[in-house]
Amino acid sequence: MKILNIVGARPNLMKIAPLIQAYAGLDGAESLLVHTGQHYDANMSDLFFHQLGIPEPDLNLGVGSASHAVQTAQIMTAFEPVVLEQKPDAVLVVGDVNSTIACGLVAVKLGVRLVHVEAGLRSFDREMPEEINRVLTDAISDLLFCTEPAGVANLRDEGISDERVHLVGNVMIDTLLQHRERAESSTVLADLGLTAGAYAVLTLHRPSNVDDPEVLGRLLDVLEVVAADGPVIFPVHPRTRTLLVRFGLDARIEAIENVRLLEPVGYLDFLKLMASARVVLTDSGGIQEETTILSVPCITLRENTERPITAELGTNQVVGQDPERILAAYRRALSGELGAGSVPPLWDGNAAQRIVEVLRKAL
Ligand code: UD1
Ligand code: UDP
């Protein structure tokens, strides 16, 4: 059995790492890793290979950044000859980025079985590019692995037959649990002069937050209020950095006292930063899940979430972009009234093992 595994963007790396490890227990399996090159900066890609022990990709398609259509088309054009040459039994894609749908489409058009890990998540917001990628990838996948019950229900509602769908838990959490102890010895707090429990962490990269100067400007108003309480650690995504400069907001954010603008940080340091924060403000998908496991209050700066279990069981408050609502949630988080939350079913570190077991039987 030969499986081609696809990564492209930063969050794909935390998801693929435990699967690559789990294939080792699969007799007769050959697994190859293909990087589309969607993310290419060392601190958005290479760094995570080293920290998470992911082997060098067997192939890098080197597509880089472009518009949605151009990027998706370039990935497809570069990936098709790979599938023709390698003749895999299956292509496995994770998450919801352009690399996910592009490689998925190539696979099914060549009659190769498609496996989607993190299937079924829905924000029901078609303005999110990721929502289009999720719906389309699930529609063409042969095997669909879900992280939470809502994913299974969404796929059923879309008419995808139950026997293709498996609730297995969360591979991103496999990675977190595996590296949590190592992250404990990160020196990032001392390096940044931080005291555990006395700072906030912020990440922003959704187009709905960072592509519009008015929306981004209002989020900086919120940031000023939060920073008045203590340090705010903000590792800036490359998309956001570019837009802050383009909108002339870079000088404003640099002038806010207590805001620490960093380049994107490595996984272990970021895990340590989250675990010791008093609150995390974010529009990331994965960070909503990680803060749930870490029992750190998470304020999600989006109108919706495709990961509802993080709000139902976990520490997540989904509050949107309105400054009043964000600050009300922030105060609730600081008051401690929200509690520690609980661990979603099957988020136990064994999701990749469950996936590989299903693959062994199915392929
Ligand atoms: C992509 C995913 C998003 C995911 C995010 C994770 C899509 C449609 N979006 O968003 O779902 O949450 O990754 O981080 O697939 N850039 C660099 N260096 C890099 C990568 C990007 O400078 O290594 C800059 C470029 O200016 C580029 C911009 O970031 O144009 C956006 O990159 P892109 O991959 O298109 O989308 P993201 O916003 O990163
Ligand atoms: N992350 C990281 N360094 C950072 C910011 C995020 O290691 O500076 C990790 C984070 O812990 C999670 C993943 O990157 O594992 C989330 O990626 P991102 O927010 O880019 O994508 P999303 O999950 O929104 O698709």
GROMACS .gro file of C-alpha atoms and ligand atoms in nm:
model
  427
    1MET     CA    1   0.000   0.000   0.000
    2LYS     CA    2   0.142   0.335  -0.105
    3ILE     CA    3   0.007   0.659   0.042
    4LEU     CA    4   0.097   1.009  -0.072
    5ASN     CA    5   0.057   1.252   0.219
    6ILE     CA    6   0.011   1.621   0.150
    7VAL     CA    7   0.121   1.926   0.347
    8GLY     CA    8   0.123   2.288   0.236
    9ALA     CA    9   0.055   2.535   0.516
   10ARG     CA   10   0.176   2.564   0.877
   11PRO     CA   11  -0.121   2.391   1.049
   12ASN     CA   12  -0.090   2.091   0.816
   13LEU     CA   13   0.243   2.005   0.978
   14MET     CA   14   0.105   1.947   1.329
   15LYS     CA   15  -0.163   1.726   1.173
   16ILE     CA   16   0.063   1.512   0.954
   17ALA     CA   17   0.339   1.453   1.212
   18PRO     CA   18   0.158   1.182   1.417
   19LEU     CA   19   0.032   1.009   1.103
   20ILE     CA   20   0.383   0.975   0.960
   21GLN     CA   21   0.485   0.816   1.291
   22ALA     CA   22   0.183   0.583   1.295
   23TYR     CA   23   0.248   0.451   0.944
   24ALA     CA   24   0.557   0.283   1.086
   25GLY     CA   25   0.321   0.034   1.251
   26LEU     CA   26   0.149  -0.043   0.921
   27ASP     CA   27   0.302  -0.354   0.766
   28GLY     CA   28   0.385  -0.321   0.398
   29ALA     CA   29   0.296   0.047   0.385
   30GLU     CA   30   0.499   0.294   0.186
   31SER     CA   31   0.433   0.654   0.276
   32LEU     CA   32   0.563   0.953   0.084
   33LEU     CA   33   0.539   1.316   0.192
   34VAL     CA   34   0.465   1.589  -0.061
   35HIS     CA   35   0.496   1.958   0.036
   36THR     CA   36   0.313   2.188  -0.201
   37GLY     CA   37   0.520   2.489  -0.091
   38GLN     CA   38   0.209   2.698  -0.010
   39HIS     CA   39   0.396   2.817   0.300
   40TYR     CA   40   0.769   2.853   0.249
   41ASP     CA   41   0.922   3.092   0.506
   42ALA     CA   42   1.150   2.896   0.739
   43ASN     CA   43   0.940   2.999   1.040
   44MET     CA   44   0.615   2.887   0.871
   45SER     CA   45   0.748   2.552   0.750
   46ASP     CA   46   1.105   2.414   0.801
   47LEU     CA   47   1.112   2.496   1.171
   48PHE     CA   48   0.817   2.262   1.232
   49PHE     CA   49   0.974   1.974   1.041
   50HIS     CA   50   1.269   1.989   1.278
   51GLN     CA   51   1.070   2.040   1.598
   52LEU     CA   52   0.806   1.777   1.523
   53GLY     CA   53   1.050   1.521   1.380
   54ILE     CA   54   0.880   1.513   1.040
   55PRO     CA   55   1.111   1.366   0.775
   56GLU     CA   56   1.216   1.591   0.486
   57PRO     CA   57   0.944   1.593   0.220
   58ASP     CA   58   1.010   1.346  -0.061
   59LEU     CA   59   0.897   1.619  -0.299
   60ASN     CA   60   0.841   1.994  -0.275
   61LEU     CA   61   0.621   2.139  -0.548
   62GLY     CA   62   0.742   2.490  -0.462
   63VAL     CA   63   0.425   2.674  -0.564
   64GLY     CA   64   0.445   2.967  -0.318
   65SER     CA   65   0.191   3.248  -0.283
   66ALA     CA   66  -0.061   3.363  -0.544
   67SER     CA   67  -0.433   3.435  -0.581
   68HIS     CA   68  -0.666   3.149  -0.489
   69ALA     CA   69  -0.721   3.044  -0.851
   70VAL     CA   70  -0.357   3.066  -0.950
   71GLN     CA   71  -0.228   2.893  -0.635
   72THR     CA   72  -0.485   2.612  -0.659
   73ALA     CA   73  -0.420   2.566  -1.031
   74GLN     CA   74  -0.043   2.563  -0.985
   75ILE     CA   75  -0.063   2.301  -0.713
   76MET     CA   76  -0.287   2.086  -0.934
   77THR     CA   77  -0.059   2.120  -1.235
   78ALA     CA   78   0.249   2.034  -1.031
   79PHE     CA   79   0.085   1.746  -0.841
   80GLU     CA   80  -0.073   1.561  -1.135
   81PRO     CA   81   0.256   1.427  -1.279
   82VAL     CA   82   0.356   1.317  -0.927
   83VAL     CA   83   0.045   1.101  -0.895
   84LEU     CA   84   0.092   0.964  -1.247
   85GLU     CA   85   0.450   0.869  -1.171
   86GLN     CA   86   0.405   0.739  -0.816
   87LYS     CA   87   0.077   0.551  -0.876
   88PRO     CA   88  -0.029   0.565  -0.509
   89ASP     CA   89  -0.316   0.361  -0.365
   90ALA     CA   90  -0.437   0.665  -0.176
   91VAL     CA   91  -0.375   1.037  -0.134
   92LEU     CA   92  -0.420   1.169   0.220
   93VAL     CA   93  -0.498   1.536   0.280
   94VAL     CA   94  -0.548   1.721   0.609
   95GLY     CA   95  -0.735   2.035   0.708
   96ASP     CA   96  -0.890   2.295   0.483
   97VAL     CA   97  -0.623   2.494   0.300
   98ASN     CA   98  -0.589   2.540  -0.076
   99SER     CA   99  -0.334   2.257  -0.090
  100THR     CA  100  -0.602   2.025   0.055
  101ILE     CA  101  -0.861   2.073  -0.217
  102ALA     CA  102  -0.606   2.110  -0.499
  103CYS     CA  103  -0.436   1.775  -0.431
  104GLY     CA  104  -0.767   1.608  -0.349
  105LEU     CA  105  -0.912   1.704  -0.684
  106VAL     CA  106  -0.608   1.577  -0.871
  107ALA     CA  107  -0.628   1.243  -0.690
  108VAL     CA  108  -0.994   1.167  -0.757
  109LYS     CA  109  -0.968   1.275  -1.122
  110LEU     CA  110  -0.696   1.015  -1.165
  111GLY     CA  111  -0.908   0.751  -0.991
  112VAL     CA  112  -0.695   0.744  -0.675
  113ARG     CA  113  -0.872   0.707  -0.342
  114LEU     CA  114  -0.883   1.023  -0.133
  115VAL     CA  115  -0.856   1.029   0.246
  116HIS     CA  116  -0.949   1.348   0.435
  117VAL     CA  117  -0.833   1.397   0.792
  118GLU     CA  118  -1.031   1.664   0.983
  119ALA     CA  119  -1.341   1.613   0.770
  120GLY     CA  120  -1.691   1.746   0.833
  121LEU     CA  121  -1.606   2.072   1.011
  122ARG     CA  122  -1.842   2.349   0.899
  123SER     CA  123  -1.861   2.717   0.991
  124PHE     CA  124  -2.161   2.750   0.753
  125ASP     CA  125  -1.992   3.068   0.633
  126ARG     CA  126  -1.923   3.046   0.261
  127GLU     CA  127  -1.728   3.370   0.271
  128MET     CA  128  -1.446   3.180   0.439
  129PRO     CA  129  -1.215   3.034   0.174
  130GLU     CA  130  -1.158   2.736   0.404
  131GLU     CA  131  -1.531   2.653   0.412
  132ILE     CA  132  -1.533   2.609   0.034
  133ASN     CA  133  -1.224   2.388   0.061
  134ARG     CA  134  -1.387   2.176   0.335
  135VAL     CA  135  -1.719   2.121   0.159
  136LEU     CA  136  -1.556   2.032  -0.173
  137THR     CA  137  -1.287   1.805  -0.027
  138ASP     CA  138  -1.543   1.611   0.175
  139ALA     CA  139  -1.770   1.572  -0.127
  140ILE     CA  140  -1.498   1.389  -0.321
  141SER     CA  141  -1.331   1.193  -0.039
  142ASP     CA  142  -1.356   0.815  -0.006
  143LEU     CA  143  -1.262   0.800   0.362
  144LEU     CA  144  -1.341   1.083   0.601
  145PHE     CA  145  -1.196   1.114   0.952
  146CYS     CA  146  -1.369   1.349   1.197
  147THR     CA  147  -1.241   1.517   1.512
  148GLU     CA  148  -1.578   1.579   1.677
  149PRO     CA  149  -1.940   1.456   1.659
  150ALA     CA  150  -2.062   1.773   1.481
  151GLY     CA  151  -1.839   1.677   1.188
  152VAL     CA  152  -2.009   1.338   1.158
  153ALA     CA  153  -2.354   1.501   1.172
  154ASN     CA  154  -2.260   1.759   0.907
  155LEU     CA  155  -2.141   1.489   0.667
  156ARG     CA  156  -2.461   1.289   0.721
  157ASP     CA  157  -2.665   1.603   0.646
  158GLU     CA  158  -2.470   1.641   0.321
  159GLY     CA  159  -2.562   1.287   0.218
  160ILE     CA  160  -2.220   1.129   0.268
  161SER     CA  161  -2.269   0.764   0.354
  162ASP     CA  162  -2.192   0.661   0.712
  163GLU     CA  163  -1.955   0.380   0.623
  164ARG     CA  164  -1.706   0.629   0.479
  165VAL     CA  165  -1.704   0.840   0.795
  166HIS     CA  166  -1.504   0.768   1.112
  167LEU     CA  167  -1.493   0.965   1.436
  168VAL     CA  168  -1.132   0.920   1.548
  169GLY     CA  169  -1.030   1.221   1.756
  170ASN     CA  170  -0.784   1.494   1.675
  171VAL     CA  171  -0.438   1.450   1.524
  172MET     CA  172  -0.342   1.808   1.616
  173ILE     CA  173  -0.402   1.712   1.979
  174ASP     CA  174  -0.191   1.396   1.932
  175THR     CA  175   0.094   1.633   1.851
  176LEU     CA  176   0.020   1.863   2.143
  177LEU     CA  177   0.013   1.580   2.397
  178GLN     CA  178   0.331   1.429   2.256
  179HIS     CA  179   0.524   1.757   2.281
  180ARG     CA  180   0.373   1.913   2.591
  181GLU     CA  181   0.649   1.800   2.823
  182ARG     CA  182   0.925   1.916   2.588
  183ALA     CA  183   0.752   2.252   2.555
  184GLU     CA  184   0.763   2.288   2.933
  185SER     CA  185   1.139   2.332   2.913
  186SER     CA  186   1.119   2.607   2.650
  187THR     CA  187   1.292   2.920   2.778
  188VAL     CA  188   1.060   3.154   2.592
  189LEU     CA  189   0.906   3.312   2.902
  190ALA     CA  190   1.244   3.401   3.048
  191ASP     CA  191   1.371   3.513   2.705
  192LEU     CA  192   1.079   3.756   2.675
  193GLY     CA  193   1.085   3.856   3.042
  194LEU     CA  194   0.734   3.719   3.103
  195THR     CA  195   0.571   3.587   3.419
  196ALA     CA  196   0.341   3.286   3.381
  197GLY     CA  197  -0.025   3.388   3.407
  198ALA     CA  198   0.050   3.757   3.361
  199TYR     CA  199   0.029   3.811   2.985
  200ALA     CA  200  -0.202   3.754   2.688
  201VAL     CA  201  -0.128   3.591   2.351
  202LEU     CA  202  -0.277   3.718   2.024
  203THR     CA  203  -0.279   3.568   1.673
  204LEU     CA  204  -0.461   3.706   1.368
  205HIS     CA  205  -0.460   3.594   1.007
  206ARG     CA  206  -0.818   3.543   0.881
  207PRO     CA  207  -0.896   3.754   0.574
  208SER     CA  208  -1.219   3.865   0.749
  209ASN     CA  209  -1.006   4.027   1.023
  210VAL     CA  210  -0.690   4.141   0.850
  211ASP     CA  211  -0.781   4.222   0.490
  212ASP     CA  212  -1.004   4.521   0.575
  213PRO     CA  213  -0.829   4.826   0.727
  214GLU     CA  214  -1.137   4.932   0.927
  215VAL     CA  215  -1.184   4.591   1.086
  216LEU     CA  216  -0.813   4.558   1.160
  217GLY     CA  217  -0.810   4.912   1.303
  218ARG     CA  218  -1.098   4.826   1.541
  219LEU     CA  219  -0.907   4.517   1.657
  220LEU     CA  220  -0.612   4.745   1.738
  221ASP     CA  221  -0.851   4.952   1.956
  222VAL     CA  222  -0.924   4.633   2.151
  223LEU     CA  223  -0.556   4.552   2.168
  224GLU     CA  224  -0.488   4.889   2.334
  225VAL     CA  225  -0.733   4.804   2.611
  226VAL     CA  226  -0.597   4.453   2.666
  227ALA     CA  227  -0.236   4.578   2.662
  228ALA     CA  228  -0.318   4.826   2.938
  229ASP     CA  229  -0.343   4.520   3.169
  230GLY     CA  230  -0.002   4.375   3.082
  231PRO     CA  231   0.210   4.229   2.802
  232VAL     CA  232   0.042   4.099   2.488
  233ILE     CA  233   0.255   3.857   2.285
  234PHE     CA  234   0.166   3.882   1.917
  235PRO     CA  235   0.356   3.652   1.677
  236VAL     CA  236   0.256   3.815   1.349
  237HIS     CA  237   0.149   3.592   1.059
  238PRO     CA  238   0.317   3.696   0.728
  239ARG     CA  239  -0.019   3.780   0.573
  240THR     CA  240  -0.096   4.015   0.863
  241ARG     CA  241   0.247   4.174   0.864
  242THR     CA  242   0.212   4.265   0.496
  243LEU     CA  243  -0.132   4.415   0.550
  244LEU     CA  244  -0.038   4.614   0.863
  245VAL     CA  245   0.229   4.783   0.653
  246ARG     CA  246   0.001   4.829   0.349
  247PHE     CA  247  -0.268   4.995   0.563
  248GLY     CA  248  -0.017   5.215   0.743
  249LEU     CA  249  -0.114   5.053   1.076
  250ASP     CA  250   0.236   4.926   1.155
  251ALA     CA  251   0.349   5.247   1.326
  252ARG     CA  252   0.030   5.251   1.534
  253ILE     CA  253   0.067   4.896   1.661
  254GLU     CA  254   0.439   4.939   1.729
  255ALA     CA  255   0.355   5.238   1.947
  256ILE     CA  256   0.116   5.047   2.177
  257GLU     CA  257   0.295   4.995   2.504
  258ASN     CA  258   0.314   4.631   2.621
  259VAL     CA  259   0.248   4.485   2.274
  260ARG     CA  260   0.533   4.255   2.176
  261LEU     CA  261   0.539   4.196   1.801
  262LEU     CA  262   0.726   3.877   1.713
  263GLU     CA  263   0.795   3.683   1.398
  264PRO     CA  264   0.592   3.357   1.389
  265VAL     CA  265   0.738   3.140   1.665
  266GLY     CA  266   0.827   2.771   1.668
  267TYR     CA  267   0.583   2.509   1.792
  268LEU     CA  268   0.744   2.438   2.130
  269ASP     CA  269   0.778   2.804   2.224
  270PHE     CA  270   0.425   2.875   2.106
  271LEU     CA  271   0.288   2.584   2.307
  272LYS     CA  272   0.467   2.715   2.615
  273LEU     CA  273   0.338   3.068   2.549
  274MET     CA  274  -0.022   2.945   2.521
  275ALA     CA  275  -0.001   2.711   2.820
  276SER     CA  276   0.117   2.988   3.055
  277ALA     CA  277  -0.099   3.271   2.919
  278ARG     CA  278  -0.385   3.419   3.117
  279VAL     CA  279  -0.588   3.444   2.798
  280VAL     CA  280  -0.545   3.377   2.425
  281LEU     CA  281  -0.717   3.594   2.163
  282THR     CA  282  -0.717   3.441   1.816
  283ASP     CA  283  -0.887   3.375   1.485
  284SER     CA  284  -0.695   3.051   1.428
  285GLY     CA  285  -0.875   2.721   1.390
  286GLY     CA  286  -0.615   2.501   1.556
  287ILE     CA  287  -0.553   2.734   1.850
  288GLN     CA  288  -0.919   2.705   1.956
  289GLU     CA  289  -0.858   2.331   1.996
  290GLU     CA  290  -0.518   2.357   2.162
  291THR     CA  291  -0.638   2.606   2.427
  292THR     CA  292  -0.923   2.367   2.508
  293ILE     CA  293  -0.672   2.096   2.596
  294LEU     CA  294  -0.449   2.342   2.782
  295SER     CA  295  -0.748   2.479   2.981
  296VAL     CA  296  -0.652   2.833   2.888
  297PRO     CA  297  -0.936   3.076   2.814
  298CYS     CA  298  -0.966   3.138   2.439
  299ILE     CA  299  -1.147   3.433   2.283
  300THR     CA  300  -1.217   3.365   1.918
  301LEU     CA  301  -1.232   3.681   1.709
  302ARG     CA  302  -1.473   3.538   1.453
  303GLU     CA  303  -1.849   3.535   1.406
  304ASN     CA  304  -1.859   3.155   1.393
  305THR     CA  305  -1.653   2.844   1.450
  306GLU     CA  306  -1.633   2.518   1.259
  307ARG     CA  307  -1.511   2.360   1.585
  308PRO     CA  308  -1.819   2.392   1.809
  309ILE     CA  309  -1.698   2.141   2.066
  310THR     CA  310  -1.431   2.389   2.180
  311ALA     CA  311  -1.711   2.622   2.290
  312GLU     CA  312  -1.947   2.349   2.418
  313LEU     CA  313  -1.694   2.158   2.628
  314GLY     CA  314  -1.377   2.362   2.608
  315THR     CA  315  -1.261   2.709   2.703
  316ASN     CA  316  -1.358   2.889   2.384
  317GLN     CA  317  -1.580   3.197   2.359
  318VAL     CA  318  -1.666   3.283   1.999
  319VAL     CA  319  -1.732   3.656   2.004
  320GLY     CA  320  -1.685   3.805   1.656
  321GLN     CA  321  -1.528   4.140   1.573
  322ASP     CA  322  -1.731   4.384   1.782
  323PRO     CA  323  -1.498   4.554   2.036
  324GLU     CA  324  -1.764   4.563   2.312
  325ARG     CA  325  -1.831   4.192   2.282
  326ILE     CA  326  -1.462   4.107   2.271
  327LEU     CA  327  -1.388   4.309   2.582
  328ALA     CA  328  -1.686   4.163   2.769
  329ALA     CA  329  -1.554   3.813   2.691
  330TYR     CA  330  -1.205   3.922   2.793
  331ARG     CA  331  -1.333   4.036   3.133
  332ARG     CA  332  -1.525   3.710   3.181
  333ALA     CA  333  -1.206   3.520   3.098
  334LEU     CA  334  -1.000   3.717   3.351
  335SER     CA  335  -1.263   3.673   3.622
  336GLY     CA  336  -1.206   3.296   3.610
  337GLU     CA  337  -1.580   3.233   3.604
  338LEU     CA  338  -1.554   3.021   3.288
  339GLY     CA  339  -1.369   2.736   3.455
  340ALA     CA  340  -1.132   2.485   3.306
  341GLY     CA  341  -1.359   2.319   3.051
  342SER     CA  342  -1.330   1.949   2.971
  343VAL     CA  343  -1.154   1.730   2.717
  344PRO     CA  344  -1.360   1.637   2.408
  345PRO     CA  345  -1.413   1.264   2.352
  346LEU     CA  346  -1.120   1.086   2.183
  347TRP     CA  347  -0.884   1.384   2.208
  348ASP     CA  348  -0.649   1.148   2.387
  349GLY     CA  349  -0.336   1.134   2.174
  350ASN     CA  350  -0.436   0.823   1.977
  351ALA     CA  351  -0.620   0.968   1.677
  352ALA     CA  352  -0.343   0.885   1.428
  353GLN     CA  353  -0.336   0.524   1.550
  354ARG     CA  354  -0.711   0.496   1.495
  355ILE     CA  355  -0.679   0.640   1.145
  356VAL     CA  356  -0.402   0.400   1.050
  357GLU     CA  357  -0.608   0.107   1.182
  358VAL     CA  358  -0.900   0.206   0.957
  359LEU     CA  359  -0.663   0.254   0.662
  360ARG     CA  360  -0.516  -0.092   0.718
  361LYS     CA  361  -0.859  -0.251   0.689
  362ALA     CA  362  -0.992  -0.028   0.412
  363LEU     CA  363  -0.699  -0.013   0.175
  364UD1     C1  364  -0.347   2.984   0.475
  364UD1     C2  365  -0.479   2.909   0.464
  364UD1     C3  366  -0.557   2.926   0.594
  364UD1     C4  367  -0.475   2.883   0.713
  364UD1     C5  368  -0.341   2.956   0.713
  364UD1     C6  369  -0.255   2.901   0.824
  364UD1     C7  370  -0.585   2.896   0.242
  364UD1     C8  371  -0.691   2.953   0.155
  364UD1     N1  372  -0.561   2.965   0.355
  364UD1     O1  373  -0.377   3.123   0.489
  364UD1     O2  374  -0.674   2.844   0.588
  364UD1     O3  375  -0.546   2.910   0.831
  364UD1     O4  376  -0.275   2.936   0.587
  364UD1     O5  377  -0.149   2.984   0.857
  364UD1     O6  378  -0.528   2.797   0.209
  364UD1     N2  379   0.320   3.443   0.311
  364UD1     C9  380   0.453   3.462   0.333
  364UD1     N3  381   0.530   3.352   0.362
  364UD1    C10  382   0.481   3.227   0.369
  364UD1    C11  383   0.344   3.209   0.345
  364UD1    C12  384   0.264   3.317   0.316
  364UD1     O7  385   0.503   3.573   0.327
  364UD1     O8  386   0.557   3.133   0.397
  364UD1    C13  387   0.235   3.561   0.284
  364UD1    C14  388   0.224   3.598   0.138
  364UD1     O9  389   0.217   3.736   0.128
  364UD1    C15  390   0.090   3.538   0.098
  364UD1    C16  391   0.009   3.554   0.227
  364UD1    O10  392   0.103   3.534   0.331
  364UD1    O11  393   0.031   3.603  -0.010
  364UD1    C17  394  -0.104   3.455   0.240
  364UD1    O12  395  -0.059   3.319   0.227
  364UD1     P1  396  -0.162   3.203   0.183
  364UD1    O13  397  -0.098   3.072   0.197
  364UD1    O14  398  -0.226   3.235   0.052
  364UD1    O15  399  -0.279   3.217   0.288
  364UD1     P2  400  -0.271   3.232   0.446
  364UD1    O16  401  -0.332   3.363   0.482
  364UD1    O17  402  -0.135   3.199   0.493
  365UDP     N1  403   0.147   2.823   1.585
  365UDP     C1  404   0.286   2.827   1.604
  365UDP     N2  405   0.349   2.948   1.608
  365UDP     C2  406   0.283   3.065   1.592
  365UDP     C3  407   0.142   3.060   1.575
  365UDP     C4  408   0.078   2.938   1.570
  365UDP     O1  409   0.350   2.722   1.620
  365UDP     O2  410   0.346   3.171   1.596
  365UDP     C5  411   0.081   2.692   1.576
  365UDP     C6  412  -0.038   2.670   1.667
  365UDP     O3  413   0.003   2.623   1.794
  365UDP     C7  414  -0.117   2.565   1.589
  365UDP     C8  415  -0.095   2.608   1.446
  365UDP     O4  416   0.024   2.685   1.445
  365UDP     O5  417  -0.059   2.435   1.609
  365UDP     C9  418  -0.212   2.688   1.396
  365UDP     O6  419  -0.182   2.740   1.272
  365UDP     P1  420  -0.258   2.866   1.210
  365UDP     O7  421  -0.319   2.947   1.317
  365UDP     O8  422  -0.163   2.930   1.117
  365UDP     O9  423  -0.369   2.797   1.118
  365UDP     P2  424  -0.521   2.752   1.138
  365UDP    O10  425  -0.525   2.651   1.246
  365UDP    O11  426  -0.603   2.873   1.166
  365UDP    O12  427  -0.558   2.695   1.004
   0.00000   0.00000   0.00000
